[in-house]
Short mmCIF file of C-alpha atoms in Angstrom, two decimals:
data_model
loop_
_atom_site.label_atom_id
_atom_site.label_comp_id
_atom_site.label_asym_id
_atom_site.label_seq_id
_atom_site.Cartn_x
_atom_site.Cartn_y
_atom_site.Cartn_z
CA MET W 1 12.31 7.97 2.32
CA MET W 2 9.73 9.83 4.41
CA PRO W 3 6.59 10.60 2.36
CA ALA W 4 5.23 14.14 2.10
CA TYR W 5 1.61 14.80 3.09
CA PHE W 6 -1.25 17.19 2.60
CA PHE W 7 -3.73 17.46 5.47
CA ALA W 8 -6.93 19.45 5.45
CA HIS W 9 -7.31 21.38 8.69
CA GLY W 10 -11.03 22.16 8.43
CA ALA W 11 -12.37 24.57 11.04
CA PRO W 12 -10.27 25.57 14.08
CA SER W 13 -12.55 23.39 16.22
CA LEU W 14 -11.22 20.29 14.43
CA VAL W 15 -8.99 19.58 17.39
CA LEU W 16 -12.05 19.33 19.70
CA GLU W 17 -14.15 17.21 17.36
CA ARG W 18 -14.58 13.44 17.13
CA HIS W 19 -15.41 11.89 13.77
CA ALA W 20 -13.85 9.73 11.06
CA TYR W 21 -11.24 12.29 10.08
CA THR W 22 -10.06 13.08 13.61
CA ASP W 23 -9.90 9.33 14.30
CA PHE W 24 -7.78 8.98 11.16
CA LEU W 25 -5.43 11.75 12.28
CA GLY W 26 -5.20 10.29 15.78
CA ASP W 27 -4.15 6.91 14.39
CA PHE W 28 -1.88 8.28 11.68
CA ALA W 29 1.39 8.59 13.58
CA ALA W 30 1.21 4.98 14.79
CA GLY W 31 1.90 3.78 11.25
CA LEU W 32 4.66 6.27 10.53
CA PRO W 33 8.35 6.12 11.54
CA LYS W 34 9.05 8.93 14.00
CA PRO W 35 10.19 11.96 11.99
CA LYS W 36 13.43 13.70 12.81
CA ALA W 37 11.59 16.99 12.33
CA ILE W 38 8.47 18.43 10.71
CA VAL W 39 8.41 21.12 8.01
CA LEU W 40 4.91 22.57 7.71
CA PHE W 41 3.36 25.03 5.25
CA SER W 42 0.14 26.54 6.62
CA ALA W 43 -2.53 28.29 4.56
CA HIS W 44 -2.89 30.77 7.42
CA TRP W 45 0.63 32.16 7.23
CA GLU W 46 0.86 34.32 4.14
CA HIS W 47 3.83 36.39 3.05
CA THR W 48 4.99 37.73 -0.30
CA THR W 49 8.50 36.40 0.39
CA GLN W 50 8.94 32.75 1.30
CA THR W 51 9.43 32.87 5.06
CA VAL W 52 11.09 30.26 7.26
CA SER W 53 10.55 30.23 11.01
CA THR W 54 13.50 30.27 13.38
CA ALA W 55 11.44 30.26 16.58
CA ASP W 56 13.05 28.49 19.51
CA THR W 57 9.69 27.60 21.11
CA TYR W 58 6.44 28.48 19.37
CA GLU W 59 3.63 30.43 20.92
CA THR W 60 0.10 29.25 20.06
CA ILE W 61 -1.79 31.72 17.86
CA TYR W 62 -5.59 31.83 18.21
CA ASP W 63 -6.31 33.34 14.80
CA PHE W 64 -10.10 32.95 15.01
CA SER W 65 -13.04 34.08 17.11
CA GLY W 66 -16.42 32.82 18.27
CA PHE W 67 -15.36 29.27 19.11
CA PRO W 68 -15.74 27.37 22.43
CA ASP W 69 -13.60 28.58 25.31
CA ALA W 70 -11.86 25.21 25.48
CA LEU W 71 -10.22 25.92 22.13
CA TYR W 72 -8.44 28.98 23.52
CA ARG W 73 -6.93 26.90 26.30
CA ILE W 74 -5.16 24.50 23.95
CA THR W 75 -1.44 25.10 23.52
CA TYR W 76 1.14 23.51 21.27
CA PRO W 77 4.57 24.74 22.43
CA ALA W 78 6.60 22.92 19.79
CA LYS W 79 10.33 23.50 19.59
CA GLY W 80 12.00 24.85 16.48
CA ASP W 81 15.19 23.64 14.79
CA ARG W 82 17.53 26.47 13.78
CA LYS W 83 19.89 24.18 11.88
CA LEU W 84 17.03 22.81 9.80
CA SER W 85 15.75 26.34 9.16
CA GLU W 86 19.19 27.28 7.84
CA ASP W 87 19.29 24.13 5.68
CA ILE W 88 15.89 25.04 4.22
CA ARG W 89 17.05 28.54 3.29
CA ALA W 90 20.17 27.03 1.71
CA LEU W 91 17.98 24.77 -0.43
CA PHE W 92 15.83 27.73 -1.44
CA ASP W 93 18.96 29.67 -2.38
CA LYS W 94 20.19 26.70 -4.42
CA HIS W 95 16.95 26.68 -6.39
CA GLY W 96 16.74 30.43 -6.85
CA ILE W 97 13.82 30.93 -4.45
CA PRO W 98 14.10 34.16 -2.40
CA SER W 99 13.46 33.57 1.31
CA ARG W 100 13.74 35.20 4.72
CA PHE W 101 13.78 34.20 8.39
CA ASP W 102 11.16 35.01 11.03
CA GLY W 103 11.94 34.30 14.67
CA GLU W 104 8.83 35.84 16.23
CA ARG W 105 5.71 34.26 14.75
CA GLY W 106 3.98 31.40 16.56
CA LEU W 107 1.96 28.53 15.13
CA ASP W 108 -1.45 29.41 13.68
CA HIS W 109 -4.39 27.02 13.83
CA GLY W 110 -3.63 25.68 10.36
CA ALA W 111 -0.46 24.28 11.90
CA TRP W 112 -1.20 23.47 15.53
CA ALA W 113 -4.70 21.98 15.13
CA VAL W 114 -3.33 19.34 12.76
CA LEU W 115 -0.14 18.76 14.72
CA LYS W 116 -2.03 18.41 18.00
CA LEU W 117 -4.02 15.53 16.53
CA LEU W 118 -1.08 13.91 14.75
CA PHE W 119 1.57 14.31 17.45
CA PRO W 120 -0.01 15.35 20.78
CA ASP W 121 3.40 15.58 22.51
CA ALA W 122 4.63 18.92 21.20
CA GLY W 123 8.03 18.48 22.80
CA GLY W 124 8.83 15.31 20.93
CA ILE W 125 9.48 16.52 17.37
CA PRO W 126 10.91 19.92 16.31
CA VAL W 127 8.88 21.95 13.83
CA VAL W 128 9.85 24.49 11.20
CA ALA W 129 6.87 26.53 9.97
CA LEU W 130 6.83 28.08 6.50
CA SER W 131 4.62 30.66 4.82
CA VAL W 132 2.67 30.54 1.56
CA ASN W 133 2.37 33.19 -1.13
CA ARG W 134 -0.91 33.39 -3.05
CA HIS W 135 0.64 35.58 -5.75
CA LEU W 136 2.92 32.90 -7.22
CA THR W 137 1.96 30.68 -10.13
CA ASN W 138 0.90 27.12 -9.41
CA GLY W 139 4.10 25.92 -11.03
CA GLU W 140 6.12 28.06 -8.64
CA GLN W 141 4.23 26.60 -5.67
CA TYR W 142 5.14 23.11 -6.87
CA ARG W 143 8.78 24.17 -7.29
CA ILE W 144 8.94 25.32 -3.67
CA GLY W 145 8.02 21.82 -2.56
CA SER W 146 10.43 20.25 -5.02
CA ALA W 147 13.27 22.36 -3.63
CA LEU W 148 12.83 20.68 -0.25
CA ALA W 149 12.33 17.12 -1.52
CA GLU W 150 15.77 15.95 -0.43
CA LEU W 151 14.89 16.63 3.21
CA ARG W 152 12.69 13.53 3.03
CA GLU W 153 15.89 11.46 2.79
CA GLN W 154 16.83 12.84 6.22
CA ASP W 155 13.57 11.59 7.83
CA VAL W 156 12.04 15.07 7.74
CA LEU W 157 8.25 15.05 7.41
CA ILE W 158 6.98 17.69 4.97
CA ILE W 159 3.33 18.72 5.49
CA GLY W 160 1.05 21.07 3.62
CA SER W 161 -1.99 22.14 5.68
CA GLY W 162 -4.98 23.65 3.90
CA GLY W 163 -8.13 22.42 2.17
CA THR W 164 -9.07 21.26 -1.32
CA VAL W 165 -12.66 22.49 -1.11
CA HIS W 166 -12.75 25.50 1.20
CA ASN W 167 -15.49 28.05 0.57
CA LEU W 168 -17.03 29.35 3.78
CA ARG W 169 -19.79 31.12 1.83
CA ARG W 170 -21.00 27.83 0.36
CA LEU W 171 -21.23 25.86 3.61
CA SER W 172 -24.55 24.05 4.14
CA TRP W 173 -25.22 24.19 7.88
CA GLY W 174 -26.78 20.97 9.12
CA ALA W 175 -26.07 19.07 5.89
CA GLU W 176 -25.34 15.37 6.38
CA ILE W 177 -24.19 14.59 2.83
CA ALA W 178 -21.64 16.26 0.60
CA ASP W 179 -22.73 18.71 -2.07
CA ASP W 180 -22.50 17.42 -5.64
CA TRP W 181 -20.30 20.29 -6.78
CA ALA W 182 -17.73 19.62 -4.02
CA LEU W 183 -17.65 15.92 -4.91
CA ALA W 184 -17.18 16.76 -8.60
CA PHE W 185 -14.21 19.03 -7.92
CA ASP W 186 -12.51 16.54 -5.60
CA ALA W 187 -13.11 13.68 -8.07
CA TRP W 188 -11.40 15.70 -10.83
CA LEU W 189 -8.57 16.53 -8.44
CA GLN W 190 -8.09 12.89 -7.49
CA GLU W 191 -7.88 11.83 -11.14
CA LYS W 192 -5.25 14.44 -11.94
CA LEU W 193 -3.19 13.86 -8.80
CA GLU W 194 -3.08 10.11 -9.28
CA ALA W 195 -2.05 10.62 -12.92
CA TRP W 196 0.49 13.26 -11.80
CA ASP W 197 -0.96 15.54 -14.47
CA THR W 198 0.78 18.75 -13.46
CA ALA W 199 -0.29 20.57 -16.63
CA ALA W 200 -3.96 20.11 -15.72
CA LEU W 201 -3.42 20.77 -12.03
CA PHE W 202 -1.55 24.01 -12.65
CA ASP W 203 -4.48 25.09 -14.83
CA TYR W 204 -7.16 23.82 -12.45
CA ARG W 205 -9.07 27.11 -12.41
CA SER W 206 -9.83 26.70 -16.11
CA GLN W 207 -10.14 22.92 -16.30
CA ALA W 208 -11.65 21.64 -13.05
CA PRO W 209 -15.43 21.58 -12.57
CA TYR W 210 -16.65 24.12 -10.01
CA ALA W 211 -13.10 25.36 -9.46
CA LEU W 212 -14.14 28.86 -8.41
CA ASP W 213 -16.67 27.43 -5.97
CA ALA W 214 -14.17 25.02 -4.44
CA VAL W 215 -11.20 27.40 -4.44
CA PRO W 216 -12.51 30.98 -4.28
CA THR W 217 -9.12 32.10 -2.95
CA ASN W 218 -6.07 29.94 -3.38
CA GLU W 219 -4.25 30.09 -0.03
CA HIS W 220 -5.80 26.81 1.16
CA PHE W 221 -5.01 25.04 -2.13
CA ILE W 222 -1.36 26.11 -2.25
CA PRO W 223 -0.18 23.64 0.46
CA LEU W 224 -1.44 20.74 -1.68
CA LEU W 225 0.73 21.83 -4.61
CA ILE W 226 3.73 22.31 -2.32
CA ALA W 227 3.32 18.86 -0.76
CA MET W 228 2.94 17.38 -4.23
CA GLY W 229 6.14 19.12 -5.31
CA ALA W 230 7.94 17.54 -2.36
CA GLY W 231 6.94 14.17 -3.82
CA SER W 232 8.10 15.01 -7.33
CA ARG W 233 10.89 12.44 -7.45
CA ASN W 234 8.71 9.32 -7.43
CA ARG W 235 5.45 11.01 -8.52
CA THR W 236 3.06 8.76 -6.62
CA ALA W 237 -0.06 10.28 -5.03
CA THR W 238 -2.34 8.27 -2.73
CA LEU W 239 -5.60 9.44 -1.18
CA LEU W 240 -5.62 8.22 2.43
CA HIS W 241 -8.83 9.86 3.64
CA ARG W 242 -11.64 12.06 2.40
CA SER W 243 -14.82 13.15 4.13
CA TYR W 244 -16.89 16.33 4.33
CA GLN W 245 -18.44 18.66 6.86
CA LEU W 246 -21.22 21.17 6.32
CA GLY W 247 -21.87 19.96 2.80
CA SER W 248 -18.62 21.02 1.19
CA LEU W 249 -15.78 21.52 3.67
CA SER W 250 -13.39 18.84 2.46
CA LEU W 251 -11.37 16.90 5.03
CA SER W 252 -8.73 14.98 3.13
CA CYS W 253 -5.25 13.56 3.39
CA TRP W 254 -2.96 12.94 0.46
CA GLN W 255 0.35 11.06 0.61
CA PHE W 256 3.10 11.82 -1.89
CA ASP W 257 5.84 9.22 -2.17
#
């Protein structure tokens, strides 16, 4: 069965950078059976109704400003998979999750920056992009992932793209070591994920140290809960990588078997 994954996407410039995390992403696909397709939830596509892309070929969205010109020349014209999109909506219907199609939206940087590093050949694997909804409970986020878990049996790779510690106001420019508060939050998160303690994780804002510093708004945390939900059958969480930029911007990868 194909594992589900959470990948931090950091800053949009991630795709131009070279460090331990980008090296990890570049080597990742070599150890993974080629997926039949990729289903990806990005923190940068928000909608109040769960939305499923039906794009035939994705445009590349540059949803940022002030970055090097080279970043605006990168494209990731991945193909969609209409049949898979329809299967996803059928699974949502089966689990009582309202959903809708969108055939117009391209891939935002939360999707294409990660995919470009993981699978540089955009034409090789079809992609279905999905939105996130910050207004749902954490349990409902998990249930969205669980609804799609059976796709893993069809060699479909489910990815959540976001960030566990993502507070742009707390970045420490020029910092070479991680801030203590960011380390404390991620350590708590690791303990609860490895124990599959959903009760604590769903209540992380009350229980985790520095939760409001690490997760000031929840859109970047949601993809972790969705990816975890997709691994809810075997309930095994493994941290594959964790490093930091600018003191607190967490770059991590979690595998859910």
